[in-house]
PDB file of N, CA and C in Angstrom:
ATOM      1  N   UNK V   1       0.834  -1.179   0.000  1.00  0.00           N
ATOM      2  CA  UNK V   1       0.000   0.000   0.000  1.00  0.00           C
ATOM      3  C   UNK V   1       0.881   1.247   0.000  1.00  0.00           C
ATOM      4  N   UNK V   2       0.690   2.105  -0.941  1.00  0.00           N
ATOM      5  CA  UNK V   2       1.465   3.337  -1.053  1.00  0.00           C
ATOM      6  C   UNK V   2       0.817   4.440  -0.223  1.00  0.00           C
ATOM      7  N   UNK V   3       1.627   5.311   0.357  1.00  0.00           N
ATOM      8  CA  UNK V   3       1.077   6.432   1.100  1.00  0.00           C
ATOM      9  C   UNK V   3       0.276   7.352   0.186  1.00  0.00           C
ATOM     10  N   UNK V   4      -0.763   7.983   0.741  1.00  0.00           N
ATOM     11  CA  UNK V   4      -1.591   8.882  -0.041  1.00  0.00           C
ATOM     12  C   UNK V   4      -0.831  10.114  -0.482  1.00  0.00           C
ATOM     13  N   UNK V   5       0.002  10.652   0.370  1.00  0.00           N
ATOM     14  CA  UNK V   5       0.718  11.883   0.060  1.00  0.00           C
ATOM     15  C   UNK V   5       2.205  11.621   0.176  1.00  0.00           C
ATOM     16  N   UNK V   6       2.874  11.515  -0.961  1.00  0.00           N
ATOM     17  CA  UNK V   6       4.296  11.176  -0.980  1.00  0.00           C
ATOM     18  C   UNK V   6       5.154  12.144  -0.181  1.00  0.00           C
ATOM     19  N   UNK V   7       4.749  13.424  -0.119  1.00  0.00           N
ATOM     20  CA  UNK V   7       5.582  14.394   0.577  1.00  0.00           C
ATOM     21  C   UNK V   7       5.491  14.241   2.090  1.00  0.00           C
ATOM     22  N   UNK V   8       4.452  13.589   2.599  1.00  0.00           N
ATOM     23  CA  UNK V   8       4.271  13.442   4.038  1.00  0.00           C
ATOM     24  C   UNK V   8       4.751  12.105   4.578  1.00  0.00           C
ATOM     25  N   UNK V   9       5.053  11.177   3.714  1.00  0.00           N
ATOM     26  CA  UNK V   9       5.524   9.872   4.166  1.00  0.00           C
ATOM     27  C   UNK V   9       6.312   9.212   3.050  1.00  0.00           C
ATOM     28  N   UNK V  10       7.057   8.190   3.426  1.00  0.00           N
ATOM     29  CA  UNK V  10       7.886   7.493   2.453  1.00  0.00           C
ATOM     30  C   UNK V  10       8.007   6.037   2.880  1.00  0.00           C
ATOM     31  N   UNK V  11       7.793   5.118   1.929  1.00  0.00           N
ATOM     32  CA  UNK V  11       7.996   3.708   2.216  1.00  0.00           C
ATOM     33  C   UNK V  11       9.495   3.454   2.134  1.00  0.00           C
ATOM     34  N   UNK V  12      10.092   3.005   3.252  1.00  0.00           N
ATOM     35  CA  UNK V  12      11.538   2.822   3.274  1.00  0.00           C
ATOM     36  C   UNK V  12      11.946   1.360   3.199  1.00  0.00           C
ATOM     37  N   UNK V  13      11.030   0.510   3.447  1.00  0.00           N
ATOM     38  CA  UNK V  13      11.217  -0.920   3.286  1.00  0.00           C
ATOM     39  C   UNK V  13       9.814  -1.483   3.163  1.00  0.00           C
ATOM     40  N   UNK V  14       9.661  -2.587   2.486  1.00  0.00           N
ATOM     41  CA  UNK V  14       8.325  -3.131   2.278  1.00  0.00           C
ATOM     42  C   UNK V  14       7.561  -3.195   3.594  1.00  0.00           C
ATOM     43  N   UNK V  15       6.443  -2.494   3.625  1.00  0.00           N
ATOM     44  CA  UNK V  15       5.588  -2.497   4.808  1.00  0.00           C
ATOM     45  C   UNK V  15       5.984  -1.512   5.889  1.00  0.00           C
ATOM     46  N   UNK V  16       7.099  -0.796   5.707  1.00  0.00           N
ATOM     47  CA  UNK V  16       7.539   0.170   6.714  1.00  0.00           C
ATOM     48  C   UNK V  16       7.460   1.565   6.108  1.00  0.00           C
ATOM     49  N   UNK V  17       6.586   2.374   6.716  1.00  0.00           N
ATOM     50  CA  UNK V  17       6.367   3.730   6.236  1.00  0.00           C
ATOM     51  C   UNK V  17       7.002   4.709   7.213  1.00  0.00           C
ATOM     52  N   UNK V  18       7.786   5.618   6.682  1.00  0.00           N
ATOM     53  CA  UNK V  18       8.409   6.673   7.472  1.00  0.00           C
ATOM     54  C   UNK V  18       7.557   7.924   7.300  1.00  0.00           C
ATOM     55  N   UNK V  19       7.110   8.510   8.427  1.00  0.00           N
ATOM     56  CA  UNK V  19       6.349   9.754   8.359  1.00  0.00           C
ATOM     57  C   UNK V  19       6.782  10.663   9.499  1.00  0.00           C
ATOM     58  N   UNK V  20       6.131  11.798   9.646  1.00  0.00           N
ATOM     59  CA  UNK V  20       6.578  12.804  10.605  1.00  0.00           C
ATOM     60  C   UNK V  20       6.404  12.382  12.059  1.00  0.00           C
ATOM     61  N   UNK V  21       5.597  11.357  12.300  1.00  0.00           N
ATOM     62  CA  UNK V  21       5.419  10.865  13.662  1.00  0.00           C
ATOM     63  C   UNK V  21       6.318   9.658  13.966  1.00  0.00           C
ATOM     64  N   UNK V  22       7.043   9.178  12.958  1.00  0.00           N
ATOM     65  CA  UNK V  22       7.971   8.059  13.165  1.00  0.00           C
ATOM     66  C   UNK V  22       9.053   8.461  14.156  1.00  0.00           C
ATOM     67  N   UNK V  23       9.415   7.542  15.028  1.00  0.00           N
ATOM     68  CA  UNK V  23      10.478   7.790  15.998  1.00  0.00           C
ATOM     69  C   UNK V  23      11.762   7.149  15.511  1.00  0.00           C
ATOM     70  N   UNK V  24      12.859   7.880  15.679  1.00  0.00           N
ATOM     71  CA  UNK V  24      14.154   7.451  15.150  1.00  0.00           C
ATOM     72  C   UNK V  24      15.211   7.604  16.227  1.00  0.00           C
ATOM     73  N   UNK V  25      16.142   6.656  16.273  1.00  0.00           N
ATOM     74  CA  UNK V  25      17.322   6.763  17.133  1.00  0.00           C
ATOM     75  C   UNK V  25      18.480   6.089  16.410  1.00  0.00           C
ATOM     76  N   UNK V  26      19.686   6.586  16.671  1.00  0.00           N
ATOM     77  CA  UNK V  26      20.832   5.957  16.004  1.00  0.00           C
ATOM     78  C   UNK V  26      21.068   4.565  16.581  1.00  0.00           C
ATOM     79  N   UNK V  27      21.529   3.684  15.716  1.00  0.00           N
ATOM     80  CA  UNK V  27      21.791   2.296  16.114  1.00  0.00           C
ATOM     81  C   UNK V  27      23.009   2.261  17.029  1.00  0.00           C
ATOM     82  N   UNK V  28      22.902   1.548  18.128  1.00  0.00           N
ATOM     83  CA  UNK V  28      23.980   1.543  19.135  1.00  0.00           C
ATOM     84  C   UNK V  28      25.265   0.880  18.653  1.00  0.00           C
ATOM     85  N   UNK V  29      25.194   0.068  17.624  1.00  0.00           N
ATOM     86  CA  UNK V  29      26.408  -0.620  17.151  1.00  0.00           C
ATOM     87  C   UNK V  29      27.260   0.247  16.219  1.00  0.00           C
ATOM     88  N   UNK V  30      26.751   1.411  15.844  1.00  0.00           N
ATOM     89  CA  UNK V  30      27.461   2.288  14.921  1.00  0.00           C
ATOM     90  C   UNK V  30      28.476   3.133  15.689  1.00  0.00           C
ATOM     91  N   UNK V  31      29.706   3.106  15.229  1.00  0.00           N
ATOM     92  CA  UNK V  31      30.773   3.913  15.816  1.00  0.00           C
ATOM     93  C   UNK V  31      30.872   5.190  14.996  1.00  0.00           C
ATOM     94  N   UNK V  32      30.881   6.331  15.674  1.00  0.00           N
ATOM     95  CA  UNK V  32      31.013   7.597  14.945  1.00  0.00           C
ATOM     96  C   UNK V  32      31.980   8.510  15.669  1.00  0.00           C
ATOM     97  N   UNK V  33      32.612   9.373  14.883  1.00  0.00           N
ATOM     98  CA  UNK V  33      33.549  10.345  15.440  1.00  0.00           C
ATOM     99  C   UNK V  33      33.473  11.629  14.635  1.00  0.00           C
ATOM    100  N   UNK V  34      33.838  12.710  15.269  1.00  0.00           N
ATOM    101  CA  UNK V  34      33.843  14.008  14.620  1.00  0.00           C
ATOM    102  C   UNK V  34      35.227  14.265  14.025  1.00  0.00           C
ATOM    103  N   UNK V  35      35.273  14.532  12.718  1.00  0.00           N
ATOM    104  CA  UNK V  35      36.524  14.823  12.016  1.00  0.00           C
ATOM    105  C   UNK V  35      36.326  16.123  11.236  1.00  0.00           C
ATOM    106  N   UNK V  36      37.090  17.146  11.585  1.00  0.00           N
ATOM    107  CA  UNK V  36      36.975  18.446  10.925  1.00  0.00           C
ATOM    108  C   UNK V  36      35.538  18.964  10.892  1.00  0.00           C
ATOM    109  N   UNK V  37      34.816  18.787  11.996  1.00  0.00           N
ATOM    110  CA  UNK V  37      33.463  19.314  12.113  1.00  0.00           C
ATOM    111  C   UNK V  37      32.375  18.469  11.489  1.00  0.00           C
ATOM    112  N   UNK V  38      32.728  17.300  10.956  1.00  0.00           N
ATOM    113  CA  UNK V  38      31.740  16.423  10.337  1.00  0.00           C
ATOM    114  C   UNK V  38      31.858  15.015  10.897  1.00  0.00           C
ATOM    115  N   UNK V  39      30.711  14.347  10.995  1.00  0.00           N
ATOM    116  CA  UNK V  39      30.669  12.982  11.530  1.00  0.00           C
ATOM    117  C   UNK V  39      31.096  11.981  10.465  1.00  0.00           C
ATOM    118  N   UNK V  40      31.943  11.045  10.883  1.00  0.00           N
ATOM    119  CA  UNK V  40      32.290   9.881  10.077  1.00  0.00           C
ATOM    120  C   UNK V  40      31.812   8.673  10.866  1.00  0.00           C
ATOM    121  N   UNK V  41      31.023   7.809  10.215  1.00  0.00           N
ATOM    122  CA  UNK V  41      30.448   6.639  10.885  1.00  0.00           C
ATOM    123  C   UNK V  41      31.035   5.364  10.313  1.00  0.00           C
ATOM    124  N   UNK V  42      31.213   4.401  11.193  1.00  0.00           N
ATOM    125  CA  UNK V  42      31.711   3.092  10.794  1.00  0.00           C
ATOM    126  C   UNK V  42      30.746   2.031  11.271  1.00  0.00           C
ATOM    127  N   UNK V  43      30.342   1.186  10.345  1.00  0.00           N
ATOM    128  CA  UNK V  43      29.510   0.020  10.671  1.00  0.00           C
ATOM    129  C   UNK V  43      30.393  -1.204  10.430  1.00  0.00           C
ATOM    130  N   UNK V  44      31.076  -1.642  11.480  1.00  0.00           N
ATOM    131  CA  UNK V  44      32.016  -2.758  11.356  1.00  0.00           C
ATOM    132  C   UNK V  44      31.305  -4.049  10.970  1.00  0.00           C
ATOM    133  N   UNK V  45      30.069  -4.205  11.393  1.00  0.00           N
ATOM    134  CA  UNK V  45      29.303  -5.416  11.082  1.00  0.00           C
ATOM    135  C   UNK V  45      29.086  -5.565   9.576  1.00  0.00           C
ATOM    136  N   UNK V  46      28.840  -4.439   8.898  1.00  0.00           N
ATOM    137  CA  UNK V  46      28.600  -4.469   7.449  1.00  0.00           C
ATOM    138  C   UNK V  46      29.788  -3.959   6.647  1.00  0.00           C
ATOM    139  N   UNK V  47      30.895  -3.670   7.333  1.00  0.00           N
ATOM    140  CA  UNK V  47      32.117  -3.207   6.693  1.00  0.00           C
ATOM    141  C   UNK V  47      31.868  -2.007   5.777  1.00  0.00           C
ATOM    142  N   UNK V  48      31.200  -0.992   6.345  1.00  0.00           N
ATOM    143  CA  UNK V  48      30.917   0.201   5.565  1.00  0.00           C
ATOM    144  C   UNK V  48      31.112   1.448   6.423  1.00  0.00           C
ATOM    145  N   UNK V  49      31.307   2.582   5.748  1.00  0.00           N
ATOM    146  CA  UNK V  49      31.415   3.844   6.458  1.00  0.00           C
ATOM    147  C   UNK V  49      30.687   4.920   5.675  1.00  0.00           C
ATOM    148  N   UNK V  50      30.358   5.980   6.381  1.00  0.00           N
ATOM    149  CA  UNK V  50      29.629   7.080   5.783  1.00  0.00           C
ATOM    150  C   UNK V  50      30.096   8.372   6.429  1.00  0.00           C
ATOM    151  N   UNK V  51      30.344   9.387   5.624  1.00  0.00           N
ATOM    152  CA  UNK V  51      30.702  10.707   6.134  1.00  0.00           C
ATOM    153  C   UNK V  51      29.502  11.620   5.925  1.00  0.00           C
ATOM    154  N   UNK V  52      29.217  12.457   6.913  1.00  0.00           N
ATOM    155  CA  UNK V  52      28.059  13.343   6.854  1.00  0.00           C
ATOM    156  C   UNK V  52      28.488  14.799   6.713  1.00  0.00           C
ATOM    157  N   UNK V  53      27.695  15.572   5.999  1.00  0.00           N
ATOM    158  CA  UNK V  53      27.939  17.007   5.907  1.00  0.00           C
ATOM    159  C   UNK V  53      27.474  17.676   7.201  1.00  0.00           C
ATOM    160  N   UNK V  54      27.497  18.994   7.243  1.00  0.00           N
ATOM    161  CA  UNK V  54      27.174  19.698   8.490  1.00  0.00           C
ATOM    162  C   UNK V  54      25.738  19.468   8.950  1.00  0.00           C
ATOM    163  N   UNK V  55      24.782  19.424   8.034  1.00  0.00           N
ATOM    164  CA  UNK V  55      23.390  19.187   8.423  1.00  0.00           C
ATOM    165  C   UNK V  55      23.222  17.742   8.892  1.00  0.00           C
ATOM    166  N   UNK V  56      23.794  16.798   8.169  1.00  0.00           N
ATOM    167  CA  UNK V  56      23.743  15.393   8.584  1.00  0.00           C
ATOM    168  C   UNK V  56      24.386  15.189   9.938  1.00  0.00           C
ATOM    169  N   UNK V  57      25.491  15.874  10.168  1.00  0.00           N
ATOM    170  CA  UNK V  57      26.184  15.802  11.461  1.00  0.00           C
ATOM    171  C   UNK V  57      25.283  16.335  12.567  1.00  0.00           C
ATOM    172  N   UNK V  58      24.622  17.444  12.319  1.00  0.00           N
ATOM    173  CA  UNK V  58      23.706  18.021  13.309  1.00  0.00           C
ATOM    174  C   UNK V  58      22.591  17.031  13.639  1.00  0.00           C
ATOM    175  N   UNK V  59      22.011  16.420  12.612  1.00  0.00           N
ATOM    176  CA  UNK V  59      20.933  15.448  12.827  1.00  0.00           C
ATOM    177  C   UNK V  59      21.453  14.237  13.599  1.00  0.00           C
ATOM    178  N   UNK V  60      22.618  13.725  13.218  1.00  0.00           N
ATOM    179  CA  UNK V  60      23.188  12.554  13.883  1.00  0.00           C
ATOM    180  C   UNK V  60      23.387  12.825  15.378  1.00  0.00           C
ATOM    181  N   UNK V  61      23.930  13.983  15.695  1.00  0.00           N
ATOM    182  CA  UNK V  61      24.128  14.349  17.098  1.00  0.00           C
ATOM    183  C   UNK V  61      22.784  14.483  17.816  1.00  0.00           C
ATOM    184  N   UNK V  62      21.780  14.975  17.126  1.00  0.00           N
ATOM    185  CA  UNK V  62      20.436  15.142  17.687  1.00  0.00           C
ATOM    186  C   UNK V  62      19.792  13.794  17.989  1.00  0.00           C
ATOM    187  N   UNK V  63      20.216  12.743  17.307  1.00  0.00           N
ATOM    188  CA  UNK V  63      19.630  11.410  17.479  1.00  0.00           C
ATOM    189  C   UNK V  63      20.251  10.617  18.632  1.00  0.00           C
ATOM    190  N   UNK V  64      20.876  11.294  19.579  1.00  0.00           N
ATOM    191  CA  UNK V  64      21.375  10.609  20.777  1.00  0.00           C
ATOM    192  C   UNK V  64      20.215  10.046  21.580  1.00  0.00           C
ATOM    193  N   UNK V  65      19.056  10.675  21.418  1.00  0.00           N
ATOM    194  CA  UNK V  65      17.818  10.229  22.044  1.00  0.00           C
ATOM    195  C   UNK V  65      16.825   9.905  20.937  1.00  0.00           C
ATOM    196  N   UNK V  66      15.808   9.136  21.266  1.00  0.00           N
ATOM    197  CA  UNK V  66      14.745   8.866  20.309  1.00  0.00           C
ATOM    198  C   UNK V  66      14.035  10.178  19.988  1.00  0.00           C
ATOM    199  N   UNK V  67      13.882  10.460  18.705  1.00  0.00           N
ATOM    200  CA  UNK V  67      13.246  11.693  18.247  1.00  0.00           C
ATOM    201  C   UNK V  67      12.227  11.380  17.157  1.00  0.00           C
ATOM    202  N   UNK V  68      11.143  12.143  17.130  1.00  0.00           N
ATOM    203  CA  UNK V  68      10.192  12.055  16.036  1.00  0.00           C
ATOM    204  C   UNK V  68      10.733  12.873  14.865  1.00  0.00           C
ATOM    205  N   UNK V  69      10.354  12.472  13.658  1.00  0.00           N
ATOM    206  CA  UNK V  69      10.804  13.173  12.458  1.00  0.00           C
ATOM    207  C   UNK V  69      10.446  14.660  12.538  1.00  0.00           C
ATOM    208  N   UNK V  70       9.241  14.974  13.016  1.00  0.00           N
ATOM    209  CA  UNK V  70       8.867  16.388  13.080  1.00  0.00           C
ATOM    210  C   UNK V  70       9.731  17.157  14.077  1.00  0.00           C
ATOM    211  N   UNK V  71      10.221  16.519  15.136  1.00  0.00           N
ATOM    212  CA  UNK V  71      11.148  17.169  16.063  1.00  0.00           C
ATOM    213  C   UNK V  71      12.482  17.460  15.380  1.00  0.00           C
ATOM    214  N   UNK V  72      12.917  16.513  14.565  1.00  0.00           N
ATOM    215  CA  UNK V  72      14.171  16.701  13.821  1.00  0.00           C
ATOM    216  C   UNK V  72      14.023  17.891  12.869  1.00  0.00           C
ATOM    217  N   UNK V  73      12.894  17.950  12.156  1.00  0.00           N
ATOM    218  CA  UNK V  73      12.645  19.071  11.235  1.00  0.00           C
ATOM    219  C   UNK V  73      12.658  20.400  11.980  1.00  0.00           C
ATOM    220  N   UNK V  74      11.974  20.466  13.115  1.00  0.00           N
ATOM    221  CA  UNK V  74      11.936  21.706  13.889  1.00  0.00           C
ATOM    222  C   UNK V  74      13.335  22.130  14.314  1.00  0.00           C
ATOM    223  N   UNK V  75      14.135  21.176  14.791  1.00  0.00           N
ATOM    224  CA  UNK V  75      15.497  21.491  15.243  1.00  0.00           C
ATOM    225  C   UNK V  75      16.366  21.970  14.084  1.00  0.00           C
ATOM    226  N   UNK V  76      16.268  21.303  12.944  1.00  0.00           N
ATOM    227  CA  UNK V  76      17.065  21.696  11.778  1.00  0.00           C
ATOM    228  C   UNK V  76      16.654  23.087  11.295  1.00  0.00           C
ATOM    229  N   UNK V  77      15.367  23.366  11.289  1.00  0.00           N
ATOM    230  CA  UNK V  77      14.894  24.681  10.856  1.00  0.00           C
ATOM    231  C   UNK V  77      15.353  25.784  11.806  1.00  0.00           C
ATOM    232  N   UNK V  78      15.485  25.463  13.083  1.00  0.00           N
ATOM    233  CA  UNK V  78      15.977  26.447  14.051  1.00  0.00           C
ATOM    234  C   UNK V  78      17.475  26.701  13.897  1.00  0.00           C
ATOM    235  N   UNK V  79      18.198  25.709  13.432  1.00  0.00           N
ATOM    236  CA  UNK V  79      19.662  25.808  13.326  1.00  0.00           C
ATOM    237  C   UNK V  79      20.125  26.301  11.952  1.00  0.00           C
ATOM    238  N   UNK V  80      19.400  25.935  10.902  1.00  0.00           N
ATOM    239  CA  UNK V  80      19.789  26.249   9.528  1.00  0.00           C
ATOM    240  C   UNK V  80      18.673  27.027   8.835  1.00  0.00           C
ATOM    241  N   UNK V  81      19.028  27.783   7.859  1.00  0.00           N
ATOM    242  CA  UNK V  81      18.041  28.550   7.108  1.00  0.00           C
ATOM    243  C   UNK V  81      17.470  27.668   5.999  1.00  0.00           C
ATOM    244  N   UNK V  82      16.286  27.111   6.269  1.00  0.00           N
ATOM    245  CA  UNK V  82      15.650  26.212   5.304  1.00  0.00           C
ATOM    246  C   UNK V  82      14.132  26.300   5.485  1.00  0.00           C
ATOM    247  N   UNK V  83      13.408  26.213   4.389  1.00  0.00           N
ATOM    248  CA  UNK V  83      11.950  26.236   4.430  1.00  0.00           C
ATOM    249  C   UNK V  83      11.427  24.880   4.873  1.00  0.00           C
ATOM    250  N   UNK V  84      10.276  24.880   5.557  1.00  0.00           N
ATOM    251  CA  UNK V  84       9.715  23.650   6.125  1.00  0.00           C
ATOM    252  C   UNK V  84       9.521  22.560   5.071  1.00  0.00           C
ATOM    253  N   UNK V  85       8.915  22.890   3.955  1.00  0.00           N
ATOM    254  CA  UNK V  85       8.627  21.875   2.940  1.00  0.00           C
ATOM    255  C   UNK V  85       9.903  21.171   2.474  1.00  0.00           C
ATOM    256  N   UNK V  86      10.932  21.954   2.176  1.00  0.00           N
ATOM    257  CA  UNK V  86      12.201  21.362   1.733  1.00  0.00           C
ATOM    258  C   UNK V  86      12.836  20.555   2.872  1.00  0.00           C
ATOM    259  N   UNK V  87      12.797  21.102   4.076  1.00  0.00           N
ATOM    260  CA  UNK V  87      13.379  20.433   5.235  1.00  0.00           C
ATOM    261  C   UNK V  87      12.741  19.063   5.450  1.00  0.00           C
ATOM    262  N   UNK V  88      11.413  19.033   5.442  1.00  0.00           N
ATOM    263  CA  UNK V  88      10.702  17.769   5.666  1.00  0.00           C
ATOM    264  C   UNK V  88      11.046  16.739   4.599  1.00  0.00           C
ATOM    265  N   UNK V  89      11.044  17.163   3.341  1.00  0.00           N
ATOM    266  CA  UNK V  89      11.361  16.254   2.232  1.00  0.00           C
ATOM    267  C   UNK V  89      12.780  15.706   2.364  1.00  0.00           C
ATOM    268  N   UNK V  90      13.736  16.601   2.631  1.00  0.00           N
ATOM    269  CA  UNK V  90      15.142  16.188   2.749  1.00  0.00           C
ATOM    270  C   UNK V  90      15.352  15.253   3.950  1.00  0.00           C
ATOM    271  N   UNK V  91      14.707  15.545   5.057  1.00  0.00           N
ATOM    272  CA  UNK V  91      14.895  14.719   6.254  1.00  0.00           C
ATOM    273  C   UNK V  91      14.271  13.344   6.075  1.00  0.00           C
ATOM    274  N   UNK V  92      13.097  13.274   5.447  1.00  0.00           N
ATOM    275  CA  UNK V  92      12.520  11.958   5.161  1.00  0.00           C
ATOM    276  C   UNK V  92      13.474  11.130   4.304  1.00  0.00           C
ATOM    277  N   UNK V  93      14.075  11.759   3.294  1.00  0.00           N
ATOM    278  CA  UNK V  93      15.027  11.052   2.439  1.00  0.00           C
ATOM    279  C   UNK V  93      16.278  10.638   3.184  1.00  0.00           C
ATOM    280  N   UNK V  94      16.808  11.543   3.997  1.00  0.00           N
ATOM    281  CA  UNK V  94      18.035  11.266   4.752  1.00  0.00           C
ATOM    282  C   UNK V  94      17.822  10.154   5.776  1.00  0.00           C
ATOM    283  N   UNK V  95      16.748  10.244   6.554  1.00  0.00           N
ATOM    284  CA  UNK V  95      16.465   9.203   7.555  1.00  0.00           C
ATOM    285  C   UNK V  95      16.180   7.884   6.857  1.00  0.00           C
ATOM    286  N   UNK V  96      15.490   7.944   5.729  1.00  0.00           N
ATOM    287  CA  UNK V  96      15.242   6.722   4.953  1.00  0.00           C
ATOM    288  C   UNK V  96      16.534   6.061   4.510  1.00  0.00           C
ATOM    289  N   UNK V  97      17.499   6.865   4.068  1.00  0.00           N
ATOM    290  CA  UNK V  97      18.809   6.321   3.660  1.00  0.00           C
ATOM    291  C   UNK V  97      19.531   5.713   4.860  1.00  0.00           C
ATOM    292  N   UNK V  98      19.534   6.418   5.974  1.00  0.00           N
ATOM    293  CA  UNK V  98      20.178   5.871   7.182  1.00  0.00           C
ATOM    294  C   UNK V  98      19.533   4.557   7.597  1.00  0.00           C
ATOM    295  N   UNK V  99      18.213   4.483   7.472  1.00  0.00           N
ATOM    296  CA  UNK V  99      17.498   3.267   7.842  1.00  0.00           C
ATOM    297  C   UNK V  99      17.849   2.112   6.909  1.00  0.00           C
ATOM    298  N   UNK V 100      17.865   2.363   5.613  1.00  0.00           N
ATOM    299  CA  UNK V 100      18.180   1.275   4.671  1.00  0.00           C
ATOM    300  C   UNK V 100      19.618   0.804   4.823  1.00  0.00           C
ATOM    301  N   UNK V 101      20.489   1.672   5.351  1.00  0.00           N
ATOM    302  CA  UNK V 101      21.871   1.298   5.617  1.00  0.00           C
ATOM    303  C   UNK V 101      22.047   0.696   7.028  1.00  0.00           C
ATOM    304  N   UNK V 102      20.923   0.532   7.739  1.00  0.00           N
ATOM    305  CA  UNK V 102      20.908  -0.022   9.107  1.00  0.00           C
ATOM    306  C   UNK V 102      21.718   0.816  10.098  1.00  0.00           C
ATOM    307  N   UNK V 103      21.681   2.127   9.929  1.00  0.00           N
ATOM    308  CA  UNK V 103      22.397   3.021  10.813  1.00  0.00           C
ATOM    309  C   UNK V 103      21.502   3.596  11.910  1.00  0.00           C
ATOM    310  N   UNK V 104      20.188   3.563  11.681  1.00  0.00           N
ATOM    311  CA  UNK V 104      19.226   4.035  12.667  1.00  0.00           C
ATOM    312  C   UNK V 104      18.124   2.994  12.843  1.00  0.00           C
ATOM    313  N   UNK V 105      17.420   3.128  13.951  1.00  0.00           N
ATOM    314  CA  UNK V 105      16.251   2.294  14.231  1.00  0.00           C
ATOM    315  C   UNK V 105      15.026   3.185  14.116  1.00  0.00           C
ATOM    316  N   UNK V 106      14.012   2.738  13.384  1.00  0.00           N
ATOM    317  CA  UNK V 106      12.775   3.480  13.241  1.00  0.00           C
ATOM    318  C   UNK V 106      11.680   2.709  13.966  1.00  0.00           C
ATOM    319  N   UNK V 107      10.963   3.441  14.829  1.00  0.00           N
ATOM    320  CA  UNK V 107       9.874   2.818  15.608  1.00  0.00           C
ATOM    321  C   UNK V 107       8.537   3.306  15.115  1.00  0.00           C
TER     322      UNK V 107
END
């Protein structure tokens, strides 16, 4: 079943829909460190790494606790100059990518 409004939700895995009320937290097995102001993550289990830009780094640090997508959007909008519509779309995509890479847990 596809979501009615693509901009408000995104199917990130069969049967799993990511929306603004979805709760997200970083996966505890992921090792991350700050290098030159940006987060570099290592997933030793899957032998992969990912480097984040400044906005991704801000979000990653914000995910120390379980957060709803709309809380993440509000925090990013307070920290960076971005319109809500673009922010929501970008964050759904970013969290979806982190989820498919098994870097975060979505509840």
